Short mmCIF file of C-alpha atoms (C1' of nucleotides) in Angstrom, two decimals:
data_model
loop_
_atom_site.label_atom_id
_atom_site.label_comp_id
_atom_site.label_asym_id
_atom_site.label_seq_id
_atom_site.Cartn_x
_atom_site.Cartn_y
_atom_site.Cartn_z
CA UNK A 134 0.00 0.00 0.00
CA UNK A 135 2.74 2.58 0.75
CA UNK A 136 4.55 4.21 -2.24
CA UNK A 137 7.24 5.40 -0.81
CA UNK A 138 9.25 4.23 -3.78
CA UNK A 139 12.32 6.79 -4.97
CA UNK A 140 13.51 6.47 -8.27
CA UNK A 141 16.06 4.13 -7.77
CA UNK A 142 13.79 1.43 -6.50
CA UNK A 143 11.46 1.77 -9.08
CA UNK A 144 14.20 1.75 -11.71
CA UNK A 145 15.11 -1.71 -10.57
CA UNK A 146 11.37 -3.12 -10.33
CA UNK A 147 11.41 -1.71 -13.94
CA UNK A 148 14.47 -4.31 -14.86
CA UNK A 149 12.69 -6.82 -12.22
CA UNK A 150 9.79 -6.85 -14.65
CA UNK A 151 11.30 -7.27 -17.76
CA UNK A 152 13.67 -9.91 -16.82
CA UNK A 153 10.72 -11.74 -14.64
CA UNK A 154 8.62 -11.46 -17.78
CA UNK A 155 11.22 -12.87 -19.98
CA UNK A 156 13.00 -15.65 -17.96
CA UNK A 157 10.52 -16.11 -15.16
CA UNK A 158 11.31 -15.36 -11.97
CA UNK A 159 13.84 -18.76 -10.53
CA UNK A 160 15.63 -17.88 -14.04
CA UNK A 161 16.17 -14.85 -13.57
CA UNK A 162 19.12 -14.08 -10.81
CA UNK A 163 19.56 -10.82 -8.91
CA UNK A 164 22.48 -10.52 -10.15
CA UNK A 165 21.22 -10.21 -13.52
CA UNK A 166 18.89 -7.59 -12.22
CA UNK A 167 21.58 -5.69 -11.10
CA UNK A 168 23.60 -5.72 -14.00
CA UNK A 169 21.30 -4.12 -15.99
CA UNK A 170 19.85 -1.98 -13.42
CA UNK A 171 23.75 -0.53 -13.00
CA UNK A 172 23.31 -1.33 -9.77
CA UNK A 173 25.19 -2.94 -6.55
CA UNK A 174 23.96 -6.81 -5.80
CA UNK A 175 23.40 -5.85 -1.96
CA UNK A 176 21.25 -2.55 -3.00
CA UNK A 177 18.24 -5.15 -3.97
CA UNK A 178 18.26 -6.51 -0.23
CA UNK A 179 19.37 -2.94 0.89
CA UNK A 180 16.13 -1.83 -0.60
CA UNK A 181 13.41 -4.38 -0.92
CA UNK A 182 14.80 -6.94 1.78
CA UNK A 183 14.98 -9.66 -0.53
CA UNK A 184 14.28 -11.43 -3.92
CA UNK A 185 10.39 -12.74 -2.81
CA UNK A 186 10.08 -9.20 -1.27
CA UNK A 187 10.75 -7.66 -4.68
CA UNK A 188 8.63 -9.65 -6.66
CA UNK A 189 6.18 -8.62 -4.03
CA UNK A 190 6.85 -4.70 -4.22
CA UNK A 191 6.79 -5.09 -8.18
CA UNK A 192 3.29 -6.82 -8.13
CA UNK A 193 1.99 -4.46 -5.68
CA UNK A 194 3.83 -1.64 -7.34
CA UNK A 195 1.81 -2.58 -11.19
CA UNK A 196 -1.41 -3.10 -9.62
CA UNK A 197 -2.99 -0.09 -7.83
CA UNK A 198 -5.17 1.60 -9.65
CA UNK A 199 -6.90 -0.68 -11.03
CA UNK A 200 -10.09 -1.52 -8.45
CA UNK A 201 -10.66 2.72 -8.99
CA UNK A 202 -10.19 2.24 -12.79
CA UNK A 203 -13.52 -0.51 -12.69
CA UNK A 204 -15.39 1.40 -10.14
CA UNK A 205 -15.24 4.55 -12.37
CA UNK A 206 -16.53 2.32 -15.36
CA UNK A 207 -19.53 0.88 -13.30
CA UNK A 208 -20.45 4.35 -12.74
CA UNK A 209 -20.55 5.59 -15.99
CA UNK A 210 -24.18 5.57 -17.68
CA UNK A 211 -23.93 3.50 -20.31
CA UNK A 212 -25.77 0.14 -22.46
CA UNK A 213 -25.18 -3.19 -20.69
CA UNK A 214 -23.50 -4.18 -24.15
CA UNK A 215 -21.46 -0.73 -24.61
CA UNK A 216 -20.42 -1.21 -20.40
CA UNK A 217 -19.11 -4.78 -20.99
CA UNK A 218 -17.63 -3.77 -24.57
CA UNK A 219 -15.43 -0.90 -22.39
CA UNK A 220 -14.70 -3.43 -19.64
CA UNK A 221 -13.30 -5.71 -21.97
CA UNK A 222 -10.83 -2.48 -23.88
CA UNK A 223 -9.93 -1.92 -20.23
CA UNK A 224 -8.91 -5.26 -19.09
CA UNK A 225 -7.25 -5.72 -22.81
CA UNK A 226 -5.44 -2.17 -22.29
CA UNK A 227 -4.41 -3.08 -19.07
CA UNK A 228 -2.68 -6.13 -19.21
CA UNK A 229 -1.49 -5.48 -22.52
CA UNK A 230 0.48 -2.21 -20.96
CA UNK A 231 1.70 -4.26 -18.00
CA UNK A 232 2.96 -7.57 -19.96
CA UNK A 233 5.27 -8.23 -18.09
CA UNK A 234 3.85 -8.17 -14.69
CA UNK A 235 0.32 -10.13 -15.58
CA UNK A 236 2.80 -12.58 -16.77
CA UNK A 237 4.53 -13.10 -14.07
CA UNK A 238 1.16 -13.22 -11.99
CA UNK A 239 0.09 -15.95 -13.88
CA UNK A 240 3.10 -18.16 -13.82
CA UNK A 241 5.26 -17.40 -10.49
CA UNK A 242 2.09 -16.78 -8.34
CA UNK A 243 1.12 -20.20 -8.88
CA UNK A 244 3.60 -21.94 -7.31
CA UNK A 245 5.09 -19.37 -4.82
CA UNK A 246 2.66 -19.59 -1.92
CA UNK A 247 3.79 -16.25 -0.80
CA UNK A 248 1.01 -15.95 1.92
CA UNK A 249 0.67 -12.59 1.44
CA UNK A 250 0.51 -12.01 -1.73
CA UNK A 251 -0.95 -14.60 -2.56
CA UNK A 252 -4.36 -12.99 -0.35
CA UNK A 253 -3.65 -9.67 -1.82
CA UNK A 254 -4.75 -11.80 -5.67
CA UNK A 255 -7.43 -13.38 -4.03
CA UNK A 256 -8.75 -9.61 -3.13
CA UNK A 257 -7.79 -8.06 -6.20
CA UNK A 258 -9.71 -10.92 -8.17
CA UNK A 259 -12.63 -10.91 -5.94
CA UNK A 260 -13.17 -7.13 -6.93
CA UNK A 261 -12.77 -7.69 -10.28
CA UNK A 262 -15.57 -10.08 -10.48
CA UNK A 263 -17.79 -8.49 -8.55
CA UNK A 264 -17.38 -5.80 -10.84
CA UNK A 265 -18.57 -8.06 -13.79
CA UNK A 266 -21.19 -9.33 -11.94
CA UNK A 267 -22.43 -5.74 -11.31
CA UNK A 268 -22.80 -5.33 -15.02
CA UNK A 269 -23.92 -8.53 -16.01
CA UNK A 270 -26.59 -8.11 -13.28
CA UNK A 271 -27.74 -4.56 -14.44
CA UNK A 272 -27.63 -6.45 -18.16
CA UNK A 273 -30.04 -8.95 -16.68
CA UNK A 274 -32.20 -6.51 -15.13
CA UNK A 275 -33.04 -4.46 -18.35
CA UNK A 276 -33.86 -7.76 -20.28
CA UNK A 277 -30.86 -7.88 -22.51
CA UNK A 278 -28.65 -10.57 -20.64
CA UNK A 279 -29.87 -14.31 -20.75
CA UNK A 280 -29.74 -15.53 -17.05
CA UNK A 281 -29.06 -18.61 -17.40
CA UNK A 282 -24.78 -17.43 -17.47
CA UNK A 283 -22.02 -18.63 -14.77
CA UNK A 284 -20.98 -15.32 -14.55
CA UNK A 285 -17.58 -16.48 -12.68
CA UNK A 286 -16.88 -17.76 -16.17
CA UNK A 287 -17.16 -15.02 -17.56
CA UNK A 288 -13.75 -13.63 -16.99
CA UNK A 289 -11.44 -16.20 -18.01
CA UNK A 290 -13.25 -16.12 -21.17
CA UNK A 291 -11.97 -12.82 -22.16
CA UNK A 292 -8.60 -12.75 -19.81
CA UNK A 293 -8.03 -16.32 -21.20
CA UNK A 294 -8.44 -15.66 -24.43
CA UNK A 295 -6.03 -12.09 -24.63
CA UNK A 296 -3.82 -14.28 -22.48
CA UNK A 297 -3.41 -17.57 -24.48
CA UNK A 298 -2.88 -15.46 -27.97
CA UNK A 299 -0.36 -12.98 -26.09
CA UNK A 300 1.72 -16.59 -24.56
CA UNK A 301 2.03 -17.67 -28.13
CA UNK A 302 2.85 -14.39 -30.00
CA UNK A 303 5.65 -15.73 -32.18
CA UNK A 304 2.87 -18.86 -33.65
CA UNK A 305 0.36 -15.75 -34.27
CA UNK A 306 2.16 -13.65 -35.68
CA UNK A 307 3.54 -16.19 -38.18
CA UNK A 308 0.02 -17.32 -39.01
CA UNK A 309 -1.67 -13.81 -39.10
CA UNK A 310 1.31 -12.59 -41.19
CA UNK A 311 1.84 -9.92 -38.65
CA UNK A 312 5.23 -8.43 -39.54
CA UNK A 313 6.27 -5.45 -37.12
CA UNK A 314 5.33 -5.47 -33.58
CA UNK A 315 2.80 -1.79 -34.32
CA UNK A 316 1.25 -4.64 -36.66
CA UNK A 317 0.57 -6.97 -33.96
CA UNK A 318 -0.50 -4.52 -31.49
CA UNK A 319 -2.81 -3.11 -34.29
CA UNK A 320 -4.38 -6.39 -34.39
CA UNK A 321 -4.52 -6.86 -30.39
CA UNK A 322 -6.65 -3.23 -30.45
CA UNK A 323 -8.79 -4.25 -33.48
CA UNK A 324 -9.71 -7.59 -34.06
CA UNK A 325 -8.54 -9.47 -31.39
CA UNK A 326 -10.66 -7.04 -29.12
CA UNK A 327 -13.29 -6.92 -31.24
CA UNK A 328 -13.22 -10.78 -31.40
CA UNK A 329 -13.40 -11.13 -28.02
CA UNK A 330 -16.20 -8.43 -27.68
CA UNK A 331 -17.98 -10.51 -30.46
CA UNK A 332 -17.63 -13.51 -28.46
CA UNK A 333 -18.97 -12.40 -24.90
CA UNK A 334 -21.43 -10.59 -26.76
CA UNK A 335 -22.94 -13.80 -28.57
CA UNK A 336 -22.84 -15.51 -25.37
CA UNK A 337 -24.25 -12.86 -23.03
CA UNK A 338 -27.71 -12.24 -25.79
CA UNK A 339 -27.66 -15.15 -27.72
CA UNK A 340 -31.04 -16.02 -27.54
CA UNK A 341 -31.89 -19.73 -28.89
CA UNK B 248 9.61 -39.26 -32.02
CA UNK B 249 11.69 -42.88 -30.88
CA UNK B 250 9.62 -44.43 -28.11
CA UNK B 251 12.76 -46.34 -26.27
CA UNK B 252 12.08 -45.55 -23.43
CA UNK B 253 12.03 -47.85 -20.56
CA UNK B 254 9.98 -47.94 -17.43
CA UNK B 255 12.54 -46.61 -15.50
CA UNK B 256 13.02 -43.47 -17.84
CA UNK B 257 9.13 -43.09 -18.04
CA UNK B 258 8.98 -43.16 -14.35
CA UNK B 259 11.90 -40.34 -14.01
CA UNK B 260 9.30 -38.30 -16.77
CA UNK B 261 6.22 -38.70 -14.68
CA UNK B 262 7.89 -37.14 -11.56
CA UNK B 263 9.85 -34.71 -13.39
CA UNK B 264 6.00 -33.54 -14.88
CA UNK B 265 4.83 -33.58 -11.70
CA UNK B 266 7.47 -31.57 -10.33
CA UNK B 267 8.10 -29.32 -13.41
CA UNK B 268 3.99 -28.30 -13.02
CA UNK B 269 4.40 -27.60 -9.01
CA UNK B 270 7.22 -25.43 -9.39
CA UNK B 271 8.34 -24.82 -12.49
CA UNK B 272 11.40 -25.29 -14.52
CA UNK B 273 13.83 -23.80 -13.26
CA UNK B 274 12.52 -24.37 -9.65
CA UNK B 275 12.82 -27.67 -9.93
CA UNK B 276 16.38 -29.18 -9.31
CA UNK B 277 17.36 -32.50 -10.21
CA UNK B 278 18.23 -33.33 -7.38
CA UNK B 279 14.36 -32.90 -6.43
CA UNK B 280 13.54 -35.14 -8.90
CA UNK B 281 15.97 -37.96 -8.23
CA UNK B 282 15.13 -37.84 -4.83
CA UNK B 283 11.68 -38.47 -5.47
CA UNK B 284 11.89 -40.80 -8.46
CA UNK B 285 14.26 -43.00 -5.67
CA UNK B 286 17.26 -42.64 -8.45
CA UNK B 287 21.24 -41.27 -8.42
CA UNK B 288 21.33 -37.73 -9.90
CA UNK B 289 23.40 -38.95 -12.39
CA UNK B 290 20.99 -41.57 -14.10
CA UNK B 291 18.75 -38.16 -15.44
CA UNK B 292 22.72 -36.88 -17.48
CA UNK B 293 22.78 -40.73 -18.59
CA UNK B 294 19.42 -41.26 -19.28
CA UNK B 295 18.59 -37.84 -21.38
CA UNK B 296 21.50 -36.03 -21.43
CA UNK B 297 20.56 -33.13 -19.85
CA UNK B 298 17.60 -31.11 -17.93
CA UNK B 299 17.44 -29.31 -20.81
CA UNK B 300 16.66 -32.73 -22.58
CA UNK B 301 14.69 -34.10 -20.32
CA UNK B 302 12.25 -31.44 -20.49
CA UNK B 303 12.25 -32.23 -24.51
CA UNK B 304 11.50 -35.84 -23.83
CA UNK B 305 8.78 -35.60 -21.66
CA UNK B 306 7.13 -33.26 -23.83
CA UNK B 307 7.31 -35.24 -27.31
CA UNK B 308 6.43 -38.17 -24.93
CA UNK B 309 2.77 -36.68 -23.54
CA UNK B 310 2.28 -35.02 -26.86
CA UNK B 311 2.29 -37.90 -29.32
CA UNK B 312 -0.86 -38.88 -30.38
CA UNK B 313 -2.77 -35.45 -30.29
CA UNK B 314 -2.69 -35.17 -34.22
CA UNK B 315 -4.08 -38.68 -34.68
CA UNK B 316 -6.99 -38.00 -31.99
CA UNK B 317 -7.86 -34.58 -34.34
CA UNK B 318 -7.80 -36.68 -37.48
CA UNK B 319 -9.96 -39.33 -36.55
CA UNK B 320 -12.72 -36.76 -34.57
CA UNK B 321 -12.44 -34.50 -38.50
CA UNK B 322 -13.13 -38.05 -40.15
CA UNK B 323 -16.04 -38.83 -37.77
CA UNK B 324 -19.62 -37.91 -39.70
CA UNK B 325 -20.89 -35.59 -37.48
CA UNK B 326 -22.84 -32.18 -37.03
CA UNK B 327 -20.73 -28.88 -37.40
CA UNK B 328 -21.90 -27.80 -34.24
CA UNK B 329 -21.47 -31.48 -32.64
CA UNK B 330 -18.31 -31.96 -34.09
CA UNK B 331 -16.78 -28.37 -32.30
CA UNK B 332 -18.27 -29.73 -29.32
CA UNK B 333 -16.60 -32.61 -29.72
CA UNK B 334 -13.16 -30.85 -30.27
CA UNK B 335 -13.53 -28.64 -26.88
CA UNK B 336 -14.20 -32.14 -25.03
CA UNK B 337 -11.17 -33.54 -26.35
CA UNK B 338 -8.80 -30.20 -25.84
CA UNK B 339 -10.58 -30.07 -21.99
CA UNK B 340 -10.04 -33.56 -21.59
CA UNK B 341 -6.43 -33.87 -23.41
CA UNK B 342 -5.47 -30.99 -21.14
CA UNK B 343 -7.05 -32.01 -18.14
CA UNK B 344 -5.16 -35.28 -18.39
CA UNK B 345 -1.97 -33.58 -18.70
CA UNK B 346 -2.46 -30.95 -16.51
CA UNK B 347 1.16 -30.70 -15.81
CA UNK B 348 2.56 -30.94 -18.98
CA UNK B 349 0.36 -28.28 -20.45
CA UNK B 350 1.34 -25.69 -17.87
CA UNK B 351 5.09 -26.07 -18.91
CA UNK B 352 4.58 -26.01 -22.27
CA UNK B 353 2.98 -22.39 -21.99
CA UNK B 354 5.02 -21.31 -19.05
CA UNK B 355 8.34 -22.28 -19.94
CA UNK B 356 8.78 -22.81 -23.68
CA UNK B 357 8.15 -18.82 -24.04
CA UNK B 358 11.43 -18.28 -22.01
CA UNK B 359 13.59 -21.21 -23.06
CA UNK B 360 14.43 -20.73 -26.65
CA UNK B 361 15.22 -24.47 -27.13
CA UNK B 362 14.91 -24.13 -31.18
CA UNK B 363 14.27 -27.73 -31.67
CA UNK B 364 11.63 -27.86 -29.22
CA UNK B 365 9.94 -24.81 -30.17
CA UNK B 366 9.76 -26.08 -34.27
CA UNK B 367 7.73 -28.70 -32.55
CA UNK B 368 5.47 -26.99 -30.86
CA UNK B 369 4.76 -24.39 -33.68
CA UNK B 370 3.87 -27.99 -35.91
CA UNK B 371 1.82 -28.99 -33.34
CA UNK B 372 -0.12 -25.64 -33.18
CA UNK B 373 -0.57 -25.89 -36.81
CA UNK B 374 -1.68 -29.12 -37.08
CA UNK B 375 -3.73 -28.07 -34.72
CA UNK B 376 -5.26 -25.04 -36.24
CA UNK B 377 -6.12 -26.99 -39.75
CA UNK B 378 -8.32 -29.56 -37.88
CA UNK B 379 -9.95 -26.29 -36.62
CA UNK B 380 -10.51 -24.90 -40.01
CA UNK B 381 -11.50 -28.11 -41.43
CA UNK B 382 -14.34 -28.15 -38.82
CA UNK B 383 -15.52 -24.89 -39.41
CA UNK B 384 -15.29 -24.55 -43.31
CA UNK B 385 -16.93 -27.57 -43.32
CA UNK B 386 -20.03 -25.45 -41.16
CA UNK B 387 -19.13 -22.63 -43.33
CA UNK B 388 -19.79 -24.46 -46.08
CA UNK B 389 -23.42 -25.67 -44.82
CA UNK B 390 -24.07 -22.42 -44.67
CA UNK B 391 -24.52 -23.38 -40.21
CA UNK B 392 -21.73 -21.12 -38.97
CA UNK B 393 -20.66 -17.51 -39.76
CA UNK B 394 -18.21 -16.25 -42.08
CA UNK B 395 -16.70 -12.83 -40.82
CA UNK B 396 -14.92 -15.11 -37.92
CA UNK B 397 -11.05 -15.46 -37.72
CA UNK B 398 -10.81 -18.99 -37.35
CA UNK B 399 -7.45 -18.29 -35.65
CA UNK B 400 -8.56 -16.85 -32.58
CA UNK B 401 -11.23 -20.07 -31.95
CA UNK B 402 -8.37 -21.74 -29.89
CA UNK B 403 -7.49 -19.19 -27.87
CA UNK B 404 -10.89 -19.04 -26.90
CA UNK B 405 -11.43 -22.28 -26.04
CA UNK B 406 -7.69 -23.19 -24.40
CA UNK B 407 -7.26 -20.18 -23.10
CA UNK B 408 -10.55 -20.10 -21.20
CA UNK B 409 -9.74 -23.42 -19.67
CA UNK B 410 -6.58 -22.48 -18.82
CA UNK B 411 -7.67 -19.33 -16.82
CA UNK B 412 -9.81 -21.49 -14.85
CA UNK B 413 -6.96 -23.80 -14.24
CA UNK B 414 -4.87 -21.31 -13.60
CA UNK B 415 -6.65 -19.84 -10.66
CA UNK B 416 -7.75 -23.14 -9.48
CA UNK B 417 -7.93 -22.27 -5.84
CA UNK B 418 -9.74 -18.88 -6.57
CA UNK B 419 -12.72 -20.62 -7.94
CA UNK B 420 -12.75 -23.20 -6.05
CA UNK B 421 -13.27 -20.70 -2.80
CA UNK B 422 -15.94 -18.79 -5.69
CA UNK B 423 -18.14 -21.60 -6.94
CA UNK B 424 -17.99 -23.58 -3.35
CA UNK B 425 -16.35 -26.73 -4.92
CA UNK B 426 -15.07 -28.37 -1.73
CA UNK B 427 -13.50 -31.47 -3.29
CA UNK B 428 -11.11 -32.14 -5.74
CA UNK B 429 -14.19 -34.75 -7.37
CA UNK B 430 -16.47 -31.42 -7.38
CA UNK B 431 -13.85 -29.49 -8.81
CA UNK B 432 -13.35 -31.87 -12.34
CA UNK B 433 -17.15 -32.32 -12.00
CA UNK B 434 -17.56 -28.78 -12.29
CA UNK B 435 -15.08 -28.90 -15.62
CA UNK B 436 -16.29 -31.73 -17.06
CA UNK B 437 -20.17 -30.11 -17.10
CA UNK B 438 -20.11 -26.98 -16.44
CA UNK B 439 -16.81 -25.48 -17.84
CA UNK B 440 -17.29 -27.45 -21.01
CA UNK B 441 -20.52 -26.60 -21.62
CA UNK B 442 -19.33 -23.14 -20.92
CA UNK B 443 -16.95 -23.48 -23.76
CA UNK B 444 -19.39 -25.30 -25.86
CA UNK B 445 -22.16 -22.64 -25.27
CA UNK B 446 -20.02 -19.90 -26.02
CA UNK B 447 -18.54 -20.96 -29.14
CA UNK B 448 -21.70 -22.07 -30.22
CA UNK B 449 -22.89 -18.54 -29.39
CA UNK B 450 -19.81 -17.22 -31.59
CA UNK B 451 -20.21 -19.31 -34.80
CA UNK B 452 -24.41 -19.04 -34.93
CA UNK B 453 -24.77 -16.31 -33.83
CA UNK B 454 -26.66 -13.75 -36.53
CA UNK B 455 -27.25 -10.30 -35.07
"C1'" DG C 118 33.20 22.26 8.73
"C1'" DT C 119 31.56 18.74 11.64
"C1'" DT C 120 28.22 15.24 12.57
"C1'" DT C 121 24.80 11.89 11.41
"C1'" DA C 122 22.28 9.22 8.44
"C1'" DA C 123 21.71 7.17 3.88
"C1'" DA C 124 23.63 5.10 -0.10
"C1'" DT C 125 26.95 2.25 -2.27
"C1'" DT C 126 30.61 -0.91 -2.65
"C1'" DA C 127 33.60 -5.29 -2.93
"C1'" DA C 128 34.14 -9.33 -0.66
"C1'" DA C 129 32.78 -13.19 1.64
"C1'" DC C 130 29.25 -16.50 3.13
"C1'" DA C 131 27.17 -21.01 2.95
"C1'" DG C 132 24.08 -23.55 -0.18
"C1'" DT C 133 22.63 -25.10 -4.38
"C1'" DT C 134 22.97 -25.75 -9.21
"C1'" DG C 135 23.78 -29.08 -13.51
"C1'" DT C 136 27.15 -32.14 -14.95
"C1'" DT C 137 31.05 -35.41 -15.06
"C1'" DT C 138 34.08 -38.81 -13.29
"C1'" DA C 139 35.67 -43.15 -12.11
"C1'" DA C 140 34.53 -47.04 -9.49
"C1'" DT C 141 31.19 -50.57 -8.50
"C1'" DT C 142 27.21 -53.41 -9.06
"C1'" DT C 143 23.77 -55.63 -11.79
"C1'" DT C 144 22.21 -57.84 -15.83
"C1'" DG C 145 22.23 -60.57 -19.95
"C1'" DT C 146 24.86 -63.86 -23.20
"C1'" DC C 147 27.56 -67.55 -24.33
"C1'" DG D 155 31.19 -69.48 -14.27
"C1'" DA D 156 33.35 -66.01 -17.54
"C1'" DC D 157 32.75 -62.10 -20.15
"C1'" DA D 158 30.80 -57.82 -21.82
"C1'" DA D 159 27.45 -54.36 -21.67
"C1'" DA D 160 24.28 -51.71 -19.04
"C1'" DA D 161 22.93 -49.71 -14.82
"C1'" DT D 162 23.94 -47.50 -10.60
"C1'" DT D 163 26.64 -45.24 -7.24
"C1'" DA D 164 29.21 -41.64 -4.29
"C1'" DA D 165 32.14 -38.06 -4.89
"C1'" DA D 166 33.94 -34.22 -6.97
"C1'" DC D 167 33.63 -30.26 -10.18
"C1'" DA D 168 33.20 -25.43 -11.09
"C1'" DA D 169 29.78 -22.10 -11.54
"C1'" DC D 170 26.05 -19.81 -9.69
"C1'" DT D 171 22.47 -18.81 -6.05
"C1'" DG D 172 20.43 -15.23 -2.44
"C1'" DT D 173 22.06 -12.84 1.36
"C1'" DT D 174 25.12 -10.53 4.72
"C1'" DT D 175 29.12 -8.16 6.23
"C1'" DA D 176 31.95 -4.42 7.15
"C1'" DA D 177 34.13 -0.65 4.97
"C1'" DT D 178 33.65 3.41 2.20
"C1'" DT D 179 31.47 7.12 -0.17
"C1'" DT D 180 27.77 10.46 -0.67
"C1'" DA D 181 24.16 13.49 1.02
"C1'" DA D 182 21.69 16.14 4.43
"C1'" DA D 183 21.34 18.80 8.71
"C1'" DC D 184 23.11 21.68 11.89
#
DNA sequence: GTTTAAATTAAACAGTTGTTTAATTTTGTC
DNA sequence: GACAAAATTAAACAACTGTTTAATTTAAAC
């Protein structure tokens, strides 16, 4: 919760990330980190206290903001279509910004039973879906939503989906023919969004 | 693709999956491994060669066979619509099976850029992705399923929305109340799938 | 300019890592 | 039972791991 983070520190959760992201956490080595953060081995314990305690300040670090980011979108006055059409963008946007770190969430968090921030996900994903719920609900209400949804489901549908295209980018953009990296986030922002708009869309109206 | 491999070996593959899945790669010594296959650290150097080669063994060993099981459900004479069903049964169930396996292959083969093992996976994926297209050009065709869908993004949709579940196993296990690990692949095998079903369904029939 | 705290450093620490060695045991063949 | 090949072992290897130490430099406060 506190952000009493000076420029240094989050210069090295900066190199954290990437090199987390790209070699996963047990591959990557603080020494590693600090070579490329031009930094002092010892200044990573000097600072965060330790390796876990890093990963820990990096995840907390990447993820506020986010609970005020949904309850503004709730808020807004909008069609139960158009609301879950933005929540998708924003979840797309997000994690799409923050590679690195969602990454990281997905894999390390698994098997590092980190107590504590391991409750912090728990939290963090409770709100999240209760957010969706909120909207599906209000979709429900007005007669455009079938009922008959696990709305829990919901979710990895569209995180699942951004996620398993994003953990095979090389295999997509071979097959989509997408050539510069602006291509492929073109197509993340356009039809991969769209599909996946398109998709909870169908499922949320479809109406046999 | 050579299948000598004793019992011995196979047993040194099963705990290195099992390991490999609980804490990844590179958190996973072989030391752990020996230790818990009952076997001298150096009978995994003699045996494969390397970790590094191990890992490439037990994948081609718990992935042969997927292309066969595709060809024989595309040759089956079925309903568009029943034969995707069909195909998210088998991916649920194919992954389900080999839960650990799976989780390596998207957690660690994005890091490790083991070229031999990645050519396979990217002919896998193909493979893959033309009994997909088969399946729904055949609907196409019959004039059952949409045609402004990229067929590409189908398996995201329906691996990556399993694997979001999976992912966050003990998250939704706490959310949808599923006290036992029989409730929990209950819960897949009905409601998940039919999730999956239901919402590709939704996607392909779907006219607005 | 002195004093005090913060930042930074190189070196050492004790474990662990994957791999190899060389010796020994087990197995199969004749 | 003798021989050869395969399997298994304990020990050693050098490199790397996260962390700590104690000394030094830098910055801030007075």
């Amino acid at each position: 919760m506190e952000n009493n983070l000076n420029d240094k520190q989050i210069q090295i959760l900066e190199v954290a990330e990437k090199l987390f992201a790209e070699k996963g956490f047990d591959g990557t080595s603080i020494r590693d980190i600090s070579k490329i953060a031009n930094i002092n081995v010892a200044m990573i314990s000097y600072y965060f206290g330790s390796k876990d305690l890093l990963l820990e300040s990096l995840i907390k670090h990447k993820t506020i903001g986010l609970k005020e980011q949904l309850l503004v979108l709730i808020a807004e006055n909008l069609e139960p279509v158009a609301k879950i059409n933005k929540l998708i963008e924003l979840y797309i946007n997000r994690i799409n910004c923050n590679r690195g770190i969602y990454r990281i969430m997905h894999f390390e968090l698994t098997s590092k039973k980190n107590e504590s921030i391991l409750k912090y996900f728990t939290e963090l994903k409770k709100a999240n879906l209760k957010s969706v719920e909120l909207i599906i609900k209000e979709g429900q209400a007005k007669g455009i939503f079938r009922k008959d949804i696990i709305i829990p489901l919901i979710t990895p549908t569209i995180i699942g989906t951004f996620f398993h295209f994003q953990m095979n980018k090389d295999f997509y953009e071979e097959i989509l023919d997408l050539k510069t990296d602006t291509q492929y986030d073109n197509f993340i922002k356009t039809d991969l969004t769209k599909h996946i708009q398109q998709t909870i869309k169908a499922l949320l109206v479809y109406e046999n």
